[in-house]
Amino acid sequence: MAGRVVRRRWLRHPAQTIVVGFAAAILVGTALLMLPVASTGAGGTDFVTALFTSTSAVCVTGLVVVDTGTYWSAFGEVVILALIQLGGLGIMTFASVVGLLISRRMGLRTRLSAAAETKAVGLADIRKVVTGVVKVSLLVEAAVALVLGLRFWLAYDESPGRAAYLGVFHSISAFNNAGFALWADSLIGYVTDPWVCVPIALAVIFGGLGFPVWFELRREIRRPKVWSMHTKMTISVTVGLLVLGTVFMTASEWSNPDTLGAFSAPQRVFVGFFHAVMPRTAGFNSLDVGAMNDSTLLGTVVLMFIGGGSAGTAGGIKVTTFILLFFVIYAEVRGESRVNAFDRQVDDRVIRQALTVALLSVGAVVGSTLLLMSLTGLPLGPVLFEATSAFATVGLSTGITYDLPTSADLVLVGLMFLGRLGPITLVSALALRERRRHYELPEGRPIIG
Amino acid sequence: MAGRVVRRRWLRHPAQTIVVGFAAAILVGTALLMLPVASTGAGGTDFVTALFTSTSAVCVTGLVVVDTGTYWSAFGEVVILALIQLGGLGIMTFASVVGLLISRRMGLRTRLSAAAETKAVGLADIRKVVTGVVKVSLLVEAAVALVLGLRFWLAYDESPGRAAYLGVFHSISAFNNAGFALWADSLIGYVTDPWVCVPIALAVIFGGLGFPVWFELRREIRRPKVWSMHTKMTISVTVGLLVLGTVFMTASEWSNPDTLGAFSAPQRVFVGFFHAVMPRTAGFNSLDVGAMNDSTLLGTVVLMFIGGGSAGTAGGIKVTTFILLFFVIYAEVRGESRVNAFDRQVDDRVIRQALTVALLSVGAVVGSTLLLMSLTGLPLGPVLFEATSAFATVGLSTGITYDLPTSADLVLVGLMFLGRLGPITLVSALALRERRRHYELPEGRPIIG
Ligand SMILES: [K+]
Ligand SMILES: [K+]
């Protein structure tokens, strides 16, 4: 069932395809959002505001220059929701297909297909990936929407229709790690409500694991030992970062009267957990980010930069990229000649890809922070936070987004686009050029970027 | 003349030796500075102030918690000067010997010795390195001291004795990249005086090139083509960073009335050049660092983090470490299977060492910034600046050093020590464990850390 071998242009140049596709979606979204019917005020929306919002939606970032719930009409909100869903499906499908292509090229057997012998990727494979991605997305989104809708209807006196709409909107926004909310203060109004925060956090975490992990979990959830290196890495780093992040957030904001200080001890841990989930890379907030300590913000920057799993809806350099660099250091410090991780050795090319993605990402964030500081005159803390949030498609902000000059808005637009597509297109371009080589030992091949 | 092979403990464990040696020097310096005779005020100096100053001197950092020129007596100043000279000679000698050991172990012919066949390092080699380092140091320091002394005597009405003392102090402080100055405002009083600023800048740059580069330049200054990869890298990156840094500093502060804005256009370029030299990693300042734009400070942080050349008096991750990472990215983006630089291929182990040094350094700076922010409550900008300055042994400050709590002082003490000895001891520990391998092509071996 490997099917007809696809020799079409878009598979030979996948990076070009996704860049053009995303750019087209953003421009169509911009045009739609500029229509007078898309906003509640009189007249249409200006180009930069529409472009910013459309880019933020397609790149599932969630930074906003106008309040989503009041500025846009129902039509505008549905456009945004459609752009989020399109952007989320697009990046997941693309990244999964690229992962499949890379595995095939390297002659690796993966669980995404039984026919590891075939080196080409067929239409049947792609169809399988696309239907798989769509199925999982709709299933998770429906479940979360149901819980949220019931909660908004029963506990917050919303009409059934409005509650359903709120449920669907925030479920899609959460699963796709978009972080758009219809309340001006995001989820601050629901900070201690587990029926709202838990489903959203679970959708965010699940969306951020990525398709290859879902696919493997579905088949082998009871047998962690047979998981691929990629799945083992993604799961363990995700769990590790959630635990560490919760401890850090809770401890760092514990006695801040403007954030966690207002709550009981168990509530502080609960909210701390929520704010350990959101930087990776959903971008909802149930606390005022602008009121957090500077050290909390720096810790959040680190979590945002790392991001979530590959081939999911999360952004950042990805947990596999991050942890690979740790394994390199570990191997080096121990004097090993090969880098091993989870009982597999890691190819030097993969290490160099991880290094390339991480360093170019650092360069993008530092460079754009410098540029944004000189454009705005704002201090380092909030600007670094904003740049990292845009690059890692997180959407958290200390609150400066509303008041930025147009030039800074355009820098953020570029950064969101670069952050969403840069790492994955870079890795696909790098990896698909590799010649097949012979390995003396079985090799694990985590997806980078 | 490879001489008697040294099998002594300190050559088998060079990292332990240098750590113990530096710690001992710091403690002796602390004790001397605590003596009542060392300070101008009544009674002795408290332990933390003496420890901070001694660490800053031995690690040639230049951060100060008390004003050097007024707080310490002549005796105290001479102690500081001796600690600087000792620290500078110590790090240069140690790093050069380690570089020699590594080259020998890897079977590489280096210009430091004609006998590449001998794998062991003899006492004769070490004597050669030590006398070479001492000779170069004294020669450069004497020349710079002469120019500075004459200038202070002839143009600033200092007595001949005082002028000579000022010349010697700042010459030693400059060549060793220490950045200690006897004026509370560092070199702000001499901002446009080329007879003060140029000799100091040249001493700083020269000291920062490192012994292996001096050694090679002395023999082959007219034949750049035969230079080793290490020398080519160090020279070209140094020149590149000086040019880029000058452009950046000058442009970024051009119209800031509190810094460059006060000067004529040519003066702005001159002062911009001086402030492109100082972050790498001397730490004198002729402008008020605290009055600089936040974007200038971030650019300075980047320059400080990169630092200067290996086996010299500069700190930071070193220019070779920095540029190697660029070559890795370049090779990866071009799809090369090997990393080539300056007509040599770079071994994968060297790349991993560079990566290890760079990532652990990022971790140290980010981690200590987090810690310092939670200890002081100060915002990200000045704290990141201070932590990078301490780690890279630069000594520039936005002015917060004087008012830090004791806990933060101790963090900075640790950071200066770690930054001075961490990269080089790490690399020596890593590299000296390497087994000798056979290479199919000639290989360049830049010194990392
Ligand atoms: K997001
Ligand atoms: K210094």
PDB file of N, CA and C and ligand atoms in Angstrom, chain A residues 60-62 177-179 281-283 393-395, ligand 1:
ATOM      1  N   VAL A  60      -0.530  30.388  14.762  1.00  0.00           N
ATOM      2  CA  VAL A  60      -1.027  29.990  16.094  1.00  0.00           C
ATOM      3  C   VAL A  60      -0.206  30.606  17.229  1.00  0.00           C
ATOM      4  N   THR A  61      -0.007  31.913  17.134  1.00  0.00           N
ATOM      5  CA  THR A  61       0.782  32.606  18.142  1.00  0.00           C
ATOM      6  C   THR A  61      -0.089  33.163  19.259  1.00  0.00           C
ATOM      7  N   GLY A  62      -1.072  33.997  18.888  1.00  0.00           N
ATOM      8  CA  GLY A  62      -1.956  34.523  19.906  1.00  0.00           C
ATOM      9  C   GLY A  62      -1.619  35.902  20.420  1.00  0.00           C
ATOM     10  N   ASN A 177      -2.672  25.315  20.218  1.00  0.00           N
ATOM     11  CA  ASN A 177      -1.672  26.134  20.912  1.00  0.00           C
ATOM     12  C   ASN A 177      -1.701  27.593  20.442  1.00  0.00           C
ATOM     13  N   ALA A 178      -2.913  28.070  20.127  1.00  0.00           N
ATOM     14  CA  ALA A 178      -3.009  29.422  19.563  1.00  0.00           C
ATOM     15  C   ALA A 178      -3.099  30.488  20.649  1.00  0.00           C
ATOM     16  N   GLY A 179      -3.837  30.209  21.701  1.00  0.00           N
ATOM     17  CA  GLY A 179      -3.876  31.148  22.798  1.00  0.00           C
ATOM     18  C   GLY A 179      -4.773  32.363  22.595  1.00  0.00           C
ATOM     19  N   THR A 281       3.216  25.871  24.052  1.00  0.00           N
ATOM     20  CA  THR A 281       3.415  27.265  23.757  1.00  0.00           C
ATOM     21  C   THR A 281       2.073  27.886  23.443  1.00  0.00           C
ATOM     22  N   ALA A 282       1.135  27.729  24.416  1.00  0.00           N
ATOM     23  CA  ALA A 282      -0.264  28.097  24.173  1.00  0.00           C
ATOM     24  C   ALA A 282      -0.528  29.586  24.326  1.00  0.00           C
ATOM     25  N   GLY A 283      -0.005  30.180  25.365  1.00  0.00           N
ATOM     26  CA  GLY A 283      -0.146  31.614  25.469  1.00  0.00           C
ATOM     27  C   GLY A 283      -1.405  32.134  26.128  1.00  0.00           C
ATOM     28  N   THR A 393       5.989  31.354  18.957  1.00  0.00           N
ATOM     29  CA  THR A 393       4.535  31.338  18.726  1.00  0.00           C
ATOM     30  C   THR A 393       3.768  31.019  20.002  1.00  0.00           C
ATOM     31  N   VAL A 394       4.095  31.740  21.067  1.00  0.00           N
ATOM     32  CA  VAL A 394       3.458  31.524  22.367  1.00  0.00           C
ATOM     33  C   VAL A 394       2.267  32.452  22.553  1.00  0.00           C
ATOM     34  N   GLY A 395       2.508  33.750  22.424  1.00  0.00           N
ATOM     35  CA  GLY A 395       1.413  34.699  22.553  1.00  0.00           C
ATOM     36  C   GLY A 395       1.269  35.334  23.914  1.00  0.00           C
TER      37      GLY A 395
HETATM   38  K     K C   1       0.393  30.284  20.970  1.00  0.00           K
END
